[in-house]
Amino acid sequence: MRNVDGLKVALLGLGSMNVAILKGLIKAGIQPENVIGTTMSALSATLTSRELGIRVLANEQQSGANRLAVDGVDLAIVGVLPPYVAGICTEISQDLPCHALVVSVAAGVSIGALESALRPGQPVVRTMPNTPLAVGSGSVGLTAGPHVDDDDVDLLRNLFSPGGRVHVIAESQMDEFNAMAGSAPGYLYYLAEHMTEAGIGLGFDQKTAARLTADTLLGAAKILANEVADNPSAAGDLRREMVLPGGTTRAAFLTFDERGMGEAIPAGMQSSAEQSAAISREIAEAD
Ligand SMILES: NC(=O)c1ccc[n+]([C@@H]2O[C@H](COP(=O)([O-])OP(=O)(O)OC[C@H]3O[C@@H](n4cnc5c(N)ncnc54)[C@H](OP(=O)(O)O)[C@@H]3O)[C@@H](O)[C@H]2O)c1
């Protein structure tokens, strides 16, 4: 069983996703001095190193930064954009210890593609996380490759648990998990953006409209999260409780329904899942 204490971790790429993951890892007990990160640019390396308190190597400053970063690690989390994932795995394959667990957070990169870029037998895990991991309310869809044992999965559950919930899913569900969780914070920002603009239209200044929107989303999300633990239909029940005949909330829903909002949301999520599948096909064809 791998131990969190003393576990050595490399984060290849330090964009919004790996930064959110790192915040959870630190809460899980990973010591910052045991973490090394990489970026492409020197500027990103300086900024992230300062913000996160870890050592960061920039590829543009140090050739072979990713290879140096994985030397002696127990866990390597690959957090670069999907088209670059296989290339980075090939680059690090000979320097990565055989026992090191490789976790990819990239949309559309299959376990097969990760395994073919690494040495035979390297344990590989494909995940689909989301950015609320940074504040303890994230979700991670996880599929383990054939060389990963139950202890490895337990370790990842422990590491991700301060950041959010881990759902072990079939790899065939990854596109749908992306639509439901990976991309989903963006849908709520979209709702918030429109609510804020509408608030300005109703006569509020931008600061007040933005504050009212964020506080309302947070409060409603907390109530929903409490209720959903015992009642999976809580969202609909809570919504119906707010609808009184002749009431103000009902007036809003009549307009939302008239404008087809109830159909637009599942259609948008379906498009997100289809785009994830399209990225997977493009990456598979490029390999
Ligand atoms: N963001 C999300 O909400 C989300 C959700 C689920 C999954 N994901 C997945 O997470 C992955 C990263 O997404 P992101 O939004 O975090 O991307 P991002 O913000 O664009 O960050 C990409 C990071 O990779 C670095 N990088 C680029 N080439 C590199 C190389 N050769 N070696 C090392 N580092 C390199 C970049 O460095 P510079 O800063 O110097 O350019 C940057 O730190 C993607 O595969 C995406 O599918 C993201």
mmCIF file of N, CA and C in Angstrom, residues 230-284:
data_model
loop_
_atom_site.group_PDB
_atom_site.id
_atom_site.type_symbol
_atom_site.label_atom_id
_atom_site.label_comp_id
_atom_site.label_asym_id
_atom_site.label_seq_id
_atom_site.Cartn_x
_atom_site.Cartn_y
_atom_site.Cartn_z
ATOM 1 N N ASP A 230 -30.157 12.849 1.029
ATOM 2 C CA ASP A 230 -31.241 11.908 1.360
ATOM 3 C C ASP A 230 -32.299 11.811 0.265
ATOM 4 N N ASN A 231 -32.283 12.780 -0.639
ATOM 5 C CA ASN A 231 -33.366 12.836 -1.623
ATOM 6 C C ASN A 231 -32.826 13.213 -3.000
ATOM 7 N N PRO A 232 -32.664 12.215 -3.885
ATOM 8 C CA PRO A 232 -32.100 12.519 -5.210
ATOM 9 C C PRO A 232 -33.004 13.431 -6.045
ATOM 10 N N SER A 233 -34.289 13.580 -5.662
ATOM 11 C CA SER A 233 -35.185 14.480 -6.428
ATOM 12 C C SER A 233 -35.224 15.878 -5.824
ATOM 13 N N ALA A 234 -34.269 16.181 -4.941
ATOM 14 C CA ALA A 234 -34.327 17.435 -4.177
ATOM 15 C C ALA A 234 -34.400 18.682 -5.073
ATOM 16 N N ALA A 235 -33.673 18.683 -6.197
ATOM 17 C CA ALA A 235 -33.660 19.910 -7.027
ATOM 18 C C ALA A 235 -35.087 20.260 -7.464
ATOM 19 N N GLY A 236 -35.810 19.279 -7.999
ATOM 20 C CA GLY A 236 -37.180 19.525 -8.460
ATOM 21 C C GLY A 236 -38.090 19.869 -7.291
ATOM 22 N N ASP A 237 -37.913 19.159 -6.153
ATOM 23 C CA ASP A 237 -38.779 19.419 -4.987
ATOM 24 C C ASP A 237 -38.566 20.844 -4.472
ATOM 25 N N LEU A 238 -37.297 21.240 -4.354
ATOM 26 C CA LEU A 238 -37.004 22.594 -3.855
ATOM 27 C C LEU A 238 -37.561 23.648 -4.814
ATOM 28 N N ARG A 239 -37.427 23.387 -6.104
ATOM 29 C CA ARG A 239 -37.932 24.354 -7.094
ATOM 30 C C ARG A 239 -39.453 24.480 -6.970
ATOM 31 N N ARG A 240 -40.135 23.321 -6.861
ATOM 32 C CA ARG A 240 -41.611 23.360 -6.789
ATOM 33 C C ARG A 240 -42.089 24.067 -5.521
ATOM 34 N N GLU A 241 -41.296 23.908 -4.412
ATOM 35 C CA GLU A 241 -41.685 24.575 -3.158
ATOM 36 C C GLU A 241 -41.709 26.088 -3.316
ATOM 37 N N MET A 242 -40.895 26.595 -4.270
ATOM 38 C CA MET A 242 -40.801 28.058 -4.439
ATOM 39 C C MET A 242 -41.872 28.604 -5.370
ATOM 40 N N VAL A 243 -42.634 27.693 -5.998
ATOM 41 C CA VAL A 243 -43.600 28.154 -7.010
ATOM 42 C C VAL A 243 -44.989 28.246 -6.389
ATOM 43 N N LEU A 244 -45.466 29.475 -6.186
ATOM 44 C CA LEU A 244 -46.806 29.675 -5.626
ATOM 45 C C LEU A 244 -47.701 30.222 -6.741
ATOM 46 N N PRO A 245 -48.974 29.815 -6.720
ATOM 47 C CA PRO A 245 -49.872 30.348 -7.759
ATOM 48 C C PRO A 245 -49.864 31.878 -7.732
ATOM 49 N N GLY A 246 -49.698 32.467 -8.888
ATOM 50 C CA GLY A 246 -49.664 33.938 -8.977
ATOM 51 C C GLY A 246 -48.386 34.549 -8.420
ATOM 52 N N GLY A 247 -47.402 33.693 -8.072
ATOM 53 C CA GLY A 247 -46.180 34.182 -7.406
ATOM 54 C C GLY A 247 -45.116 34.689 -8.378
ATOM 55 N N THR A 248 -44.072 35.278 -7.802
ATOM 56 C CA THR A 248 -43.015 35.920 -8.601
ATOM 57 C C THR A 248 -42.073 34.889 -9.248
ATOM 58 N N THR A 249 -41.769 33.812 -8.488
ATOM 59 C CA THR A 249 -40.851 32.803 -9.056
ATOM 60 C C THR A 249 -41.543 32.074 -10.208
ATOM 61 N N ARG A 250 -42.841 31.822 -10.014
ATOM 62 C CA ARG A 250 -43.614 31.145 -11.065
ATOM 63 C C ARG A 250 -43.605 31.974 -12.358
ATOM 64 N N ALA A 251 -43.707 33.283 -12.196
ATOM 65 C CA ALA A 251 -43.708 34.164 -13.377
ATOM 66 C C ALA A 251 -42.404 33.985 -14.160
ATOM 67 N N ALA A 252 -41.295 33.854 -13.417
ATOM 68 C CA ALA A 252 -40.002 33.639 -14.101
ATOM 69 C C ALA A 252 -40.011 32.297 -14.833
ATOM 70 N N PHE A 253 -40.528 31.239 -14.164
ATOM 71 C CA PHE A 253 -40.517 29.907 -14.794
ATOM 72 C C PHE A 253 -41.377 29.853 -16.053
ATOM 73 N N LEU A 254 -42.500 30.580 -16.017
ATOM 74 C CA LEU A 254 -43.365 30.583 -17.209
ATOM 75 C C LEU A 254 -42.573 31.119 -18.404
ATOM 76 N N THR A 255 -41.787 32.170 -18.150
ATOM 77 C CA THR A 255 -40.970 32.740 -19.242
ATOM 78 C C THR A 255 -39.851 31.773 -19.627
ATOM 79 N N PHE A 256 -39.175 31.170 -18.618
ATOM 80 C CA PHE A 256 -38.091 30.211 -18.937
ATOM 81 C C PHE A 256 -38.644 29.078 -19.821
ATOM 82 N N ASP A 257 -39.825 28.559 -19.445
ATOM 83 C CA ASP A 257 -40.410 27.443 -20.209
ATOM 84 C C ASP A 257 -40.786 27.895 -21.615
ATOM 85 N N GLU A 258 -41.392 29.090 -21.689
ATOM 86 C CA GLU A 258 -41.802 29.635 -22.987
ATOM 87 C C GLU A 258 -40.594 29.772 -23.921
ATOM 88 N N ARG A 259 -39.415 30.140 -23.345
ATOM 89 C CA ARG A 259 -38.195 30.333 -24.163
ATOM 90 C C ARG A 259 -37.388 29.035 -24.340
ATOM 91 N N GLY A 260 -37.904 27.918 -23.803
ATOM 92 C CA GLY A 260 -37.272 26.620 -24.060
ATOM 93 C C GLY A 260 -36.021 26.335 -23.250
ATOM 94 N N MET A 261 -35.898 26.966 -22.055
ATOM 95 C CA MET A 261 -34.682 26.746 -21.260
ATOM 96 C C MET A 261 -34.542 25.281 -20.818
ATOM 97 N N GLY A 262 -35.675 24.655 -20.504
ATOM 98 C CA GLY A 262 -35.649 23.247 -20.056
ATOM 99 C C GLY A 262 -35.140 22.306 -21.140
ATOM 100 N N GLU A 263 -35.303 22.704 -22.403
ATOM 101 C CA GLU A 263 -34.783 21.853 -23.498
ATOM 102 C C GLU A 263 -33.351 22.238 -23.847
ATOM 103 N N ALA A 264 -33.035 23.527 -23.669
ATOM 104 C CA ALA A 264 -31.684 23.992 -24.054
ATOM 105 C C ALA A 264 -30.611 23.349 -23.163
ATOM 106 N N ILE A 265 -30.929 23.141 -21.876
ATOM 107 C CA ILE A 265 -29.890 22.627 -20.957
ATOM 108 C C ILE A 265 -29.469 21.194 -21.323
ATOM 109 N N PRO A 266 -30.423 20.225 -21.425
ATOM 110 C CA PRO A 266 -29.953 18.879 -21.828
ATOM 111 C C PRO A 266 -29.320 18.861 -23.216
ATOM 112 N N ALA A 267 -29.818 19.717 -24.122
ATOM 113 C CA ALA A 267 -29.221 19.728 -25.475
ATOM 114 C C ALA A 267 -27.772 20.211 -25.400
ATOM 115 N N GLY A 268 -27.520 21.235 -24.578
ATOM 116 C CA GLY A 268 -26.145 21.740 -24.420
ATOM 117 C C GLY A 268 -25.238 20.677 -23.815
ATOM 118 N N MET A 269 -25.757 19.958 -22.824
ATOM 119 C CA MET A 269 -24.933 18.920 -22.179
ATOM 120 C C MET A 269 -24.653 17.769 -23.146
ATOM 121 N N GLN A 270 -25.642 17.447 -23.989
ATOM 122 C CA GLN A 270 -25.437 16.414 -25.012
ATOM 123 C C GLN A 270 -24.323 16.862 -25.972
ATOM 124 N N SER A 271 -24.337 18.151 -26.339
ATOM 125 C CA SER A 271 -23.294 18.669 -27.250
ATOM 126 C C SER A 271 -21.923 18.561 -26.595
ATOM 127 N N SER A 272 -21.863 18.823 -25.272
ATOM 128 C CA SER A 272 -20.594 18.728 -24.564
ATOM 129 C C SER A 272 -20.063 17.287 -24.611
ATOM 130 N N ALA A 273 -20.955 16.308 -24.351
ATOM 131 C CA ALA A 273 -20.530 14.893 -24.393
ATOM 132 C C ALA A 273 -20.071 14.513 -25.805
ATOM 133 N N GLU A 274 -20.813 15.012 -26.823
ATOM 134 C CA GLU A 274 -20.444 14.679 -28.212
ATOM 135 C C GLU A 274 -19.089 15.291 -28.583
ATOM 136 N N GLN A 275 -18.828 16.509 -28.072
ATOM 137 C CA GLN A 275 -17.543 17.153 -28.356
ATOM 138 C C GLN A 275 -16.401 16.370 -27.703
ATOM 139 N N SER A 276 -16.657 15.876 -26.486
ATOM 140 C CA SER A 276 -15.642 15.065 -25.799
ATOM 141 C C SER A 276 -15.335 13.806 -26.611
ATOM 142 N N ALA A 277 -16.404 13.175 -27.144
ATOM 143 C CA ALA A 277 -16.206 11.969 -27.973
ATOM 144 C C ALA A 277 -15.434 12.328 -29.245
ATOM 145 N N ALA A 278 -15.729 13.512 -29.817
ATOM 146 C CA ALA A 278 -15.040 13.930 -31.049
ATOM 147 C C ALA A 278 -13.550 14.160 -30.778
ATOM 148 N N ILE A 279 -13.234 14.760 -29.606
ATOM 149 C CA ILE A 279 -11.815 14.976 -29.248
ATOM 150 C C ILE A 279 -11.122 13.614 -29.135
ATOM 151 N N SER A 280 -11.807 12.647 -28.491
ATOM 152 C CA SER A 280 -11.209 11.297 -28.344
ATOM 153 C C SER A 280 -10.889 10.710 -29.716
ATOM 154 N N ARG A 281 -11.837 10.866 -30.667
ATOM 155 C CA ARG A 281 -11.613 10.288 -32.007
ATOM 156 C C ARG A 281 -10.443 10.972 -32.698
ATOM 157 N N GLU A 282 -10.392 12.324 -32.584
ATOM 158 C CA GLU A 282 -9.290 13.074 -33.224
ATOM 159 C C GLU A 282 -7.944 12.610 -32.679
ATOM 160 N N ILE A 283 -7.880 12.460 -31.321
ATOM 161 C CA ILE A 283 -6.617 12.063 -30.702
ATOM 162 C C ILE A 283 -6.245 10.645 -31.126
ATOM 163 N N ALA A 284 -7.238 9.753 -31.175
ATOM 164 C CA ALA A 284 -6.967 8.357 -31.572
ATOM 165 C C ALA A 284 -6.472 8.315 -33.018
#
